[in-house]
PDB file of C-alpha atoms and ligand atoms in Angstrom:
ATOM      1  CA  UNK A   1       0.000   0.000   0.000  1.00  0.00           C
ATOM      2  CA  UNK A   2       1.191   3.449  -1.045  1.00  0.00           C
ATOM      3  CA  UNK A   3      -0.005   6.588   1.031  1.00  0.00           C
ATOM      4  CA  UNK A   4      -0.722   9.749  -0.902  1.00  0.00           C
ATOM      5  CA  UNK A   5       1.495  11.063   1.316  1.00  0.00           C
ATOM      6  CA  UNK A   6       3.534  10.840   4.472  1.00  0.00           C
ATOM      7  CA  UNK A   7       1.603   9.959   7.621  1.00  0.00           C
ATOM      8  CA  UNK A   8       1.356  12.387   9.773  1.00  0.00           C
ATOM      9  CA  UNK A   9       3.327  11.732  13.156  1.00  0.00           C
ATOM     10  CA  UNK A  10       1.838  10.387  16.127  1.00  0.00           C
ATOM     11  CA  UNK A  11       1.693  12.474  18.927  1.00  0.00           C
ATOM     12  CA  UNK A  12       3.476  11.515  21.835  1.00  0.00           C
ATOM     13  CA  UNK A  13       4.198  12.532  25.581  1.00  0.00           C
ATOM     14  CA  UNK A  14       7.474  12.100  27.350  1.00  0.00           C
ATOM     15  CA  UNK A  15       7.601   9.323  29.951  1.00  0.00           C
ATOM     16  CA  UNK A  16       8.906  10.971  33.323  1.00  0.00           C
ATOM     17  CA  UNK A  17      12.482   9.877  34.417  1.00  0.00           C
ATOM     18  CA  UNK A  18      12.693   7.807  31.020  1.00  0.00           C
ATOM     19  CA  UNK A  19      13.633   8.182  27.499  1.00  0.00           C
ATOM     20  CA  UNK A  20      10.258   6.465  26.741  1.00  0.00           C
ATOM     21  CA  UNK A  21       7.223   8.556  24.651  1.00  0.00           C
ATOM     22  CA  UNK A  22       3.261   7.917  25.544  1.00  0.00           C
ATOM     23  CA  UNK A  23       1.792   7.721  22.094  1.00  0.00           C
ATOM     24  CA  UNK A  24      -1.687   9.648  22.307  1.00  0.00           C
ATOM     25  CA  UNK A  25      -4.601   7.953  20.752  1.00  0.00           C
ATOM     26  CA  UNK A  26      -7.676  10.038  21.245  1.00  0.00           C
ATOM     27  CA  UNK A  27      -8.287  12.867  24.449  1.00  0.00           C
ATOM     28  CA  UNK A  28     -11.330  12.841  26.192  1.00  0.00           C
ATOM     29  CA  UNK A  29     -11.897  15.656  28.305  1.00  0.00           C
ATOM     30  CA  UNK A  30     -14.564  15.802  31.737  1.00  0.00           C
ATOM     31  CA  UNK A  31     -16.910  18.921  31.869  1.00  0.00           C
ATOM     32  CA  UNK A  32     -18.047  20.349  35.595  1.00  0.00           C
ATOM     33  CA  UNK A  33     -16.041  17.957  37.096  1.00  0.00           C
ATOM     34  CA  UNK A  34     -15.584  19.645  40.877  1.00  0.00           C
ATOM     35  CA  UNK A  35     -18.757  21.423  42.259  1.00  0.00           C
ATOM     36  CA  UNK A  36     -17.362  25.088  42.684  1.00  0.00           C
ATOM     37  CA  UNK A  37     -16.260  25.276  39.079  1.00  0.00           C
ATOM     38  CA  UNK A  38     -19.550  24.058  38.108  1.00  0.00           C
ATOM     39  CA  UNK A  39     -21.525  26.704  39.834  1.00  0.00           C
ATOM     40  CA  UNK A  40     -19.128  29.335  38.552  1.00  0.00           C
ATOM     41  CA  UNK A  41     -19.892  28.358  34.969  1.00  0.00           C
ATOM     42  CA  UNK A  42     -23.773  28.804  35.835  1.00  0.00           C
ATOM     43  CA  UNK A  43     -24.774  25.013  36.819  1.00  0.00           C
ATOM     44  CA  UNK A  44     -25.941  23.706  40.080  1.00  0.00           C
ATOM     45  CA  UNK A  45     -22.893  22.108  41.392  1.00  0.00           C
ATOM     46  CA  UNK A  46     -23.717  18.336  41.674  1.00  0.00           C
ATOM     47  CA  UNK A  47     -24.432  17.348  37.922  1.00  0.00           C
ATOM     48  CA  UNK A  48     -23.368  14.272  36.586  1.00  0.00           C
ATOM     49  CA  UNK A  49     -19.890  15.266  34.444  1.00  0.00           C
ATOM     50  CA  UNK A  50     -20.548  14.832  30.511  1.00  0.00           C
ATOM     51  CA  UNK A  51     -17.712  14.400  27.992  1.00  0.00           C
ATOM     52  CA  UNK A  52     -16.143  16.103  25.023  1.00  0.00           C
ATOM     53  CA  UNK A  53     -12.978  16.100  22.894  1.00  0.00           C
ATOM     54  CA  UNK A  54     -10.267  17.489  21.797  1.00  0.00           C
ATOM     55  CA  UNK A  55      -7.647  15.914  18.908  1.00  0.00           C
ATOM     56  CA  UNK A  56      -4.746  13.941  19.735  1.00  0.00           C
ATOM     57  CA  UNK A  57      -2.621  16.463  17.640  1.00  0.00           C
ATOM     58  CA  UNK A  58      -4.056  19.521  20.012  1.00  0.00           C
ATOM     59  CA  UNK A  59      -1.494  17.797  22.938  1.00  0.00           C
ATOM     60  CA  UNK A  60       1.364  20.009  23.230  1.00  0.00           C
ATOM     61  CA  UNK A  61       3.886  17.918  25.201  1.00  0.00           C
ATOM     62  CA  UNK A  62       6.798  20.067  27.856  1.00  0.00           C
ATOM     63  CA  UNK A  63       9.322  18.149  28.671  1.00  0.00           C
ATOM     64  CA  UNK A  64       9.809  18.247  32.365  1.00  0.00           C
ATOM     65  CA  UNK A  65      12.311  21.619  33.540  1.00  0.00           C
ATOM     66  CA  UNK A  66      11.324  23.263  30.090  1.00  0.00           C
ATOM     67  CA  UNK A  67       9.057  25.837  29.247  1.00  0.00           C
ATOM     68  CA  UNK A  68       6.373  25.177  26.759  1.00  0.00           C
ATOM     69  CA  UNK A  69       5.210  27.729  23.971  1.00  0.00           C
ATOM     70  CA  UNK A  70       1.634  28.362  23.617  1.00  0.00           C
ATOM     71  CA  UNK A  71       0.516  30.654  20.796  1.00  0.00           C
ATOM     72  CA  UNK A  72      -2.622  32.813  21.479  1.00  0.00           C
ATOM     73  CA  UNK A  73      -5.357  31.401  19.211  1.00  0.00           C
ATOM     74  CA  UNK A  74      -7.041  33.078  16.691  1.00  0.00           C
ATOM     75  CA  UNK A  75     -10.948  34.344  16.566  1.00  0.00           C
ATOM     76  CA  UNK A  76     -11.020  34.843  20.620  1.00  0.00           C
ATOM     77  CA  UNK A  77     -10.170  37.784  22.721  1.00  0.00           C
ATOM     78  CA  UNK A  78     -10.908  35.334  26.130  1.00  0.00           C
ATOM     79  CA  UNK A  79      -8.314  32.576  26.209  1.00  0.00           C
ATOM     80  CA  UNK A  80      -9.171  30.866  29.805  1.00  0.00           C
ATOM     81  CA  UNK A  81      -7.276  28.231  31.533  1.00  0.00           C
ATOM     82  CA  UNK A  82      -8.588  25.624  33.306  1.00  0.00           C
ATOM     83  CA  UNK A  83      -5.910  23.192  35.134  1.00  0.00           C
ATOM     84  CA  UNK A  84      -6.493  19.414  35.229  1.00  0.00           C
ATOM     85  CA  UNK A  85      -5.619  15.817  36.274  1.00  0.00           C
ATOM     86  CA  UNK A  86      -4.798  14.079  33.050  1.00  0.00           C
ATOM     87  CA  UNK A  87      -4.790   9.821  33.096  1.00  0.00           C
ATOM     88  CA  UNK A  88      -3.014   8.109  30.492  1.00  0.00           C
ATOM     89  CA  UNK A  89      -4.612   4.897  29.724  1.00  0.00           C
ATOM     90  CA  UNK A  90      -2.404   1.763  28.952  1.00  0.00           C
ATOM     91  CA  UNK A  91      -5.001  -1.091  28.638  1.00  0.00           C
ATOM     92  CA  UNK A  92      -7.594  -0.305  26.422  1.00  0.00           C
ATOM     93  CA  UNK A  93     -11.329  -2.098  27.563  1.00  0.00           C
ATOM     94  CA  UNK A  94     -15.143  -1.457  27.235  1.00  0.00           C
ATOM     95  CA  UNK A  95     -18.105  -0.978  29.660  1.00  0.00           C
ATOM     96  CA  UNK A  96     -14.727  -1.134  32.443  1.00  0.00           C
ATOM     97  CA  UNK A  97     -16.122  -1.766  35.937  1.00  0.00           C
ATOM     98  CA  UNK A  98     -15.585   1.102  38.343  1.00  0.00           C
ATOM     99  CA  UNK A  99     -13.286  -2.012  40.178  1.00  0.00           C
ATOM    100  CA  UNK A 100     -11.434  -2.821  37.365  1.00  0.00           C
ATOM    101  CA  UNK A 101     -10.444   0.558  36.575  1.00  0.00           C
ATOM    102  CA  UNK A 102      -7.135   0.635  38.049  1.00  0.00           C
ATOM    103  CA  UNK A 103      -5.524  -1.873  35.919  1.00  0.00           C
ATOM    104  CA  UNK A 104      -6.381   0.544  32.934  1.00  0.00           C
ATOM    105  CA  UNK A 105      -4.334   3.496  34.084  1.00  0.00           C
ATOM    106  CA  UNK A 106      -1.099   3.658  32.691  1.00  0.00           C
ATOM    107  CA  UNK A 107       0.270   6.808  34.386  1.00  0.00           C
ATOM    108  CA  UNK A 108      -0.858  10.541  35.373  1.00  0.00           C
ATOM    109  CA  UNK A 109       0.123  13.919  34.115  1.00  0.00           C
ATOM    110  CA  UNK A 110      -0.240  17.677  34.300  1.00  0.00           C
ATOM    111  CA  UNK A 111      -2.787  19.467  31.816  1.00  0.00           C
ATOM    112  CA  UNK A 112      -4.298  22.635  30.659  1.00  0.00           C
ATOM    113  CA  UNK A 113      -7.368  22.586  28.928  1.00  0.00           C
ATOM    114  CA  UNK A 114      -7.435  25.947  27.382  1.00  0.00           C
ATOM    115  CA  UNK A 115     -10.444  27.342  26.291  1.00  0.00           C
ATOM    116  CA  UNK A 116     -11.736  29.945  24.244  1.00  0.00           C
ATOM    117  CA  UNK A 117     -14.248  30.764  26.822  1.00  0.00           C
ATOM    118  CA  UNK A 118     -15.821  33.568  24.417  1.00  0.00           C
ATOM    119  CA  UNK A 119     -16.299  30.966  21.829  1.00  0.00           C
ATOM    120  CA  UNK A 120     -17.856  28.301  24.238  1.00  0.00           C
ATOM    121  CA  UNK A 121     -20.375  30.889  25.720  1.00  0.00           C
ATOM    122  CA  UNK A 122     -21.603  31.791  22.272  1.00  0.00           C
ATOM    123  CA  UNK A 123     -21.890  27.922  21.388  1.00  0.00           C
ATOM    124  CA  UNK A 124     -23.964  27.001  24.723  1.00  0.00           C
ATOM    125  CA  UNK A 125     -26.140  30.100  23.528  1.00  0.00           C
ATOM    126  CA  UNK A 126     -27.106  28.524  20.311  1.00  0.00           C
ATOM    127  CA  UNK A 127     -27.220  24.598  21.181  1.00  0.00           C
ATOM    128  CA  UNK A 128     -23.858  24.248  18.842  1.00  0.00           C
ATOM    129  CA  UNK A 129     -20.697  22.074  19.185  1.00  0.00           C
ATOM    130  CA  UNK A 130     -18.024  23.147  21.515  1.00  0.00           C
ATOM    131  CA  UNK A 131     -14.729  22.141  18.998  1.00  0.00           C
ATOM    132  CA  UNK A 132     -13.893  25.723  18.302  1.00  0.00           C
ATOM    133  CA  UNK A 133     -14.392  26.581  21.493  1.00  0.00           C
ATOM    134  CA  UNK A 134     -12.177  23.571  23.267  1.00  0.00           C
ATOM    135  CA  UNK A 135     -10.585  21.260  20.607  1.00  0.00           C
ATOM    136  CA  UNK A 136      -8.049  24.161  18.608  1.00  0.00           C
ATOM    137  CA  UNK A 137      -4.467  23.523  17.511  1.00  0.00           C
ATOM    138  CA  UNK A 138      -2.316  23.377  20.773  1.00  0.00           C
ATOM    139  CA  UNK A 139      -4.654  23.479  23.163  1.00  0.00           C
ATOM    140  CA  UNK A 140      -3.872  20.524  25.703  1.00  0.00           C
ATOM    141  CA  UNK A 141      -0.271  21.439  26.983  1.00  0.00           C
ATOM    142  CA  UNK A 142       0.444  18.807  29.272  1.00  0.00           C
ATOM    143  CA  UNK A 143       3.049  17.853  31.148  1.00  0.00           C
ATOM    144  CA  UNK A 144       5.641  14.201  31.576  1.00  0.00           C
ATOM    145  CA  UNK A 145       3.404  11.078  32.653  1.00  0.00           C
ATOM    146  CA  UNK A 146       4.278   9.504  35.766  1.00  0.00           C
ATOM    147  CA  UNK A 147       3.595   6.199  36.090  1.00  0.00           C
ATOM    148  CA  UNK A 148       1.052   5.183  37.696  1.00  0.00           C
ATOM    149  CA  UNK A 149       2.931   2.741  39.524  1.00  0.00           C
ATOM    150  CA  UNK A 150       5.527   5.184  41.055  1.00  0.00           C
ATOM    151  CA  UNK A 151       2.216   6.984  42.643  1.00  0.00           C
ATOM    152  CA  UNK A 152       0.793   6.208  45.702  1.00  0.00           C
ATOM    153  CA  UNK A 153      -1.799   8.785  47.245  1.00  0.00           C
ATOM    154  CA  UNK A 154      -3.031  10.666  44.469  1.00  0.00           C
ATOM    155  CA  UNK A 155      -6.553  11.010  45.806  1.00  0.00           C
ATOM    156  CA  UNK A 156      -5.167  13.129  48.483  1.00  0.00           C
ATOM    157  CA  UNK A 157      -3.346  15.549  46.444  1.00  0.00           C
ATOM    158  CA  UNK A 158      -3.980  18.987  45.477  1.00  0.00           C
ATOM    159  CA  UNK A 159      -4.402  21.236  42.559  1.00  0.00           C
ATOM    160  CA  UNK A 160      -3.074  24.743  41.741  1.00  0.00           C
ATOM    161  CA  UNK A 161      -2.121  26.941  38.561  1.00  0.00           C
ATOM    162  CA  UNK A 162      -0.524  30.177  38.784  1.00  0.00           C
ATOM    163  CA  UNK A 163      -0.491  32.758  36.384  1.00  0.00           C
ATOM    164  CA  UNK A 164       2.440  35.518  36.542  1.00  0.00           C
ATOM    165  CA  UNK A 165       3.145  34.518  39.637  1.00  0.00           C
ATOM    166  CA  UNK A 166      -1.024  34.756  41.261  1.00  0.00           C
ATOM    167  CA  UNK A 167      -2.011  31.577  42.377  1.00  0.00           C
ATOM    168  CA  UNK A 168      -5.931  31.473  40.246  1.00  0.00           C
ATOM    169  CA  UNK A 169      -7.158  28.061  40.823  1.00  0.00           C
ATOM    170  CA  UNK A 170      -6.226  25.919  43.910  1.00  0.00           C
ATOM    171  CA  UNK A 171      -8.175  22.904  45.046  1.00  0.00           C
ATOM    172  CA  UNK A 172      -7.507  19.027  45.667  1.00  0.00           C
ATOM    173  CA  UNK A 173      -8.472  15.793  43.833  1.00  0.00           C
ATOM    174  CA  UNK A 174     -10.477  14.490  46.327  1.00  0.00           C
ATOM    175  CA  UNK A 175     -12.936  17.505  45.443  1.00  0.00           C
ATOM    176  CA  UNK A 176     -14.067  15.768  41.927  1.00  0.00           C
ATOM    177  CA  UNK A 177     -17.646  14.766  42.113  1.00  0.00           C
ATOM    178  CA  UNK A 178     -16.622  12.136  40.129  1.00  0.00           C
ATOM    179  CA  UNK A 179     -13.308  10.107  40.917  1.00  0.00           C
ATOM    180  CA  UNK A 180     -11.397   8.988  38.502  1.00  0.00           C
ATOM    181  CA  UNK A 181     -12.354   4.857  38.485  1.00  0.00           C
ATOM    182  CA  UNK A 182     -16.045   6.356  37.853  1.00  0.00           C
ATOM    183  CA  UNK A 183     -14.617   8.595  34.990  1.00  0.00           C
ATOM    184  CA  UNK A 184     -13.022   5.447  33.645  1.00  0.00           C
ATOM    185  CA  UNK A 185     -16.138   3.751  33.880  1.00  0.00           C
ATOM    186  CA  UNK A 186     -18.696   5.990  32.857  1.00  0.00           C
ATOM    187  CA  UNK A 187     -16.646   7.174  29.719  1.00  0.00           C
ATOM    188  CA  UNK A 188     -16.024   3.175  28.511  1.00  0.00           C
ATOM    189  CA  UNK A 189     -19.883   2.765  28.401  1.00  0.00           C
ATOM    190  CA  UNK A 190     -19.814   5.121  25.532  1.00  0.00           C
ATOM    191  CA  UNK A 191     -16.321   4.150  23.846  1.00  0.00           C
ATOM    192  CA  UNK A 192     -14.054   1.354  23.616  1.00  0.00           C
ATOM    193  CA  UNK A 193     -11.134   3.065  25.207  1.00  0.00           C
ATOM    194  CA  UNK A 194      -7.937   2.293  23.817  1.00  0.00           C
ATOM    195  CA  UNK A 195      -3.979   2.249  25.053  1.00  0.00           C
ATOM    196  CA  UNK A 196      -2.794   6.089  24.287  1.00  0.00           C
ATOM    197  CA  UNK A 197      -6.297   7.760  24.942  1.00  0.00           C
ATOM    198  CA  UNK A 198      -5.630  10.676  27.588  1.00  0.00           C
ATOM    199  CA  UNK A 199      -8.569  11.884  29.742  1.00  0.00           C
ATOM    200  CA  UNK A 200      -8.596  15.171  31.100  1.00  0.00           C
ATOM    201  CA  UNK A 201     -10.533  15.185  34.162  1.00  0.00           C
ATOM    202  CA  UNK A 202     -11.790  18.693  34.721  1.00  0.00           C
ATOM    203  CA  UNK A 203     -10.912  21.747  36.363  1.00  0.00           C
ATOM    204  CA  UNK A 204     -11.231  23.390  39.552  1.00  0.00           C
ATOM    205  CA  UNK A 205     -12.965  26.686  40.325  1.00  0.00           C
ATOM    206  CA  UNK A 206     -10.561  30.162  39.571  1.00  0.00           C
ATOM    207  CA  UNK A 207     -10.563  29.550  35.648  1.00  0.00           C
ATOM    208  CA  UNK A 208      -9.769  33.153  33.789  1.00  0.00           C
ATOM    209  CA  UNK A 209      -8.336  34.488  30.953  1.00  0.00           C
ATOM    210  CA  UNK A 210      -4.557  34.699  30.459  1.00  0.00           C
ATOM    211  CA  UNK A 211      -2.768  37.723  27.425  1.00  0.00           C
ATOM    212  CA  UNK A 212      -0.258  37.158  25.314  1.00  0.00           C
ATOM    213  CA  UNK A 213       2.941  37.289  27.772  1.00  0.00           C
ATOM    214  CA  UNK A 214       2.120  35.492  30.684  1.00  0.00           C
ATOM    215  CA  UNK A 215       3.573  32.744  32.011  1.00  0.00           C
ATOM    216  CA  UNK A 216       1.132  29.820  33.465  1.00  0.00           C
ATOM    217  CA  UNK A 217       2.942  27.123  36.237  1.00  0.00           C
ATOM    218  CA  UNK A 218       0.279  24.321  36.815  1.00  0.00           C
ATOM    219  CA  UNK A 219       1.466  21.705  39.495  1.00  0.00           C
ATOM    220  CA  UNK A 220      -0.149  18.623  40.780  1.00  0.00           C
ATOM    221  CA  UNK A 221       1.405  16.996  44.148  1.00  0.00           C
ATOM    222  CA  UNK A 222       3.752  13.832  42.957  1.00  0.00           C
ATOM    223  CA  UNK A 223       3.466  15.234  39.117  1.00  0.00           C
ATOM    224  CA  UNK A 224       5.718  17.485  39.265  1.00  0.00           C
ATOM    225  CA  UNK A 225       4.987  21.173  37.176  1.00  0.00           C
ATOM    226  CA  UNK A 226       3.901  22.107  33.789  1.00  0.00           C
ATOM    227  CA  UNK A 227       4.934  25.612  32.755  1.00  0.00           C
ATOM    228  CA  UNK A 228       4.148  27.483  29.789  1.00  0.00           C
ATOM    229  CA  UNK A 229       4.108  31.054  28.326  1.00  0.00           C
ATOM    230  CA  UNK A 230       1.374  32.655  26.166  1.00  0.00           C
ATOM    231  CA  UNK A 231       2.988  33.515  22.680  1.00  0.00           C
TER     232      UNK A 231
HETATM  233 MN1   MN B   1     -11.880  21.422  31.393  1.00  0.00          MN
END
């Protein structure tokens, strides 16, 4: 078989501590995940989470100790961050029991889901997709994976981004209405997941809008930090 031309690379994500690459398959991402970011975007606060998506190309990899580059996207003038758990799955499986969930985790990692909030509002307004809005080139910086076996007490850990130096969001993981063996679970009843699909959990309350210039640290206890600056 002959392509029509040269496949286009697979997107990958450095292993932490290793030379070895996480190839990304597909990124699913969690909306209202953690009550107080849910009522700030105008929802009661205990919905059940719903899912969306973002391409695997959008995952902007920084290597750990290295600053990533993020160029402001066109057609928004409210870029908003939104800081996240992101689990790498390793063992793909569908309709996964909440028990079994576990075993399907490969590692954990650092994201941003960055959003043109502007976008999103006007898309909510008239019953439209969100891809514009959350699935744009470069969107999903994320950080190295840890393995999941080098973690112990993730649930326990907590959750902050700082822009220029302000801490905006800061929360902990234990604060997700849903945890992430229900994400697992819940998501697998509508896909087959697959080894290289990266889920992006959702994001605490304090989500904003960043300018051209600044400079964005998120940080996860036992993940180590993801920096980037706004291009
Ligand atoms: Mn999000």
């Amino acid at each position: 078989m002959e392509l029509i031309f040269s496949a286009p690379a697979t997107p990958v994500v450095p292993v932490i501590g290793s030379t070895a690459l996480f190839p990304v398959h597909r990124i699913y991402c969690v909306g209202r995940n953690y009550a107080e970011h849910s009522k700030e975007m105008g929802g009661t606060g205990r919905e059940a989470p719903f899912f969306f998506m973002k391409p695997a190309d959008a995952a902007d990899a920084v290597p750990n100790g290295t600053v990533g580059q993020m160029p402001y996207p066109s057609k928004t003038s409210n870029l908003h961050h939104e800081v996240e758990l992101v689990v790498a799955i390793g063992k793909g499986g569908a309709n996964i029991s909440v028990q079994d969930a576990q075993q399907h985790i490969w590692g954990y990692a650092v994201g941003l889901d960055m959003t043109r909030r502007d976008l999103q509002a006007q898309s909510k307004e008239q019953g439209r997709p969100w891809c514009t809005a959350k699935g744009f080139d470069h969107s999903a910086p994320i950080g190295p994976i840890v393995p999941a076996a080098a973690m112990n007490d993730l649930q326990s850990a907590s959750i902050k981004l700082t822009v220029n130096g302000d801490v905006r969001q800061q929360s902990q993981l234990s604060k997700m209405t849903w945890n992430i063996h229900e994400i697992i679970s819940e998501l697998s009843q509508f896909y087959a997941l697959q080894p290289g699909d990266l889920i992006f959990t959702g994001t605490p309350e304090g989500v904003g809008a960043v300018q051209k210039g600044d400079i964005l640290e998120a940080e996860i206890d036992g993940l180590g930090q993801l920096t980037i600056a706004i291009s």
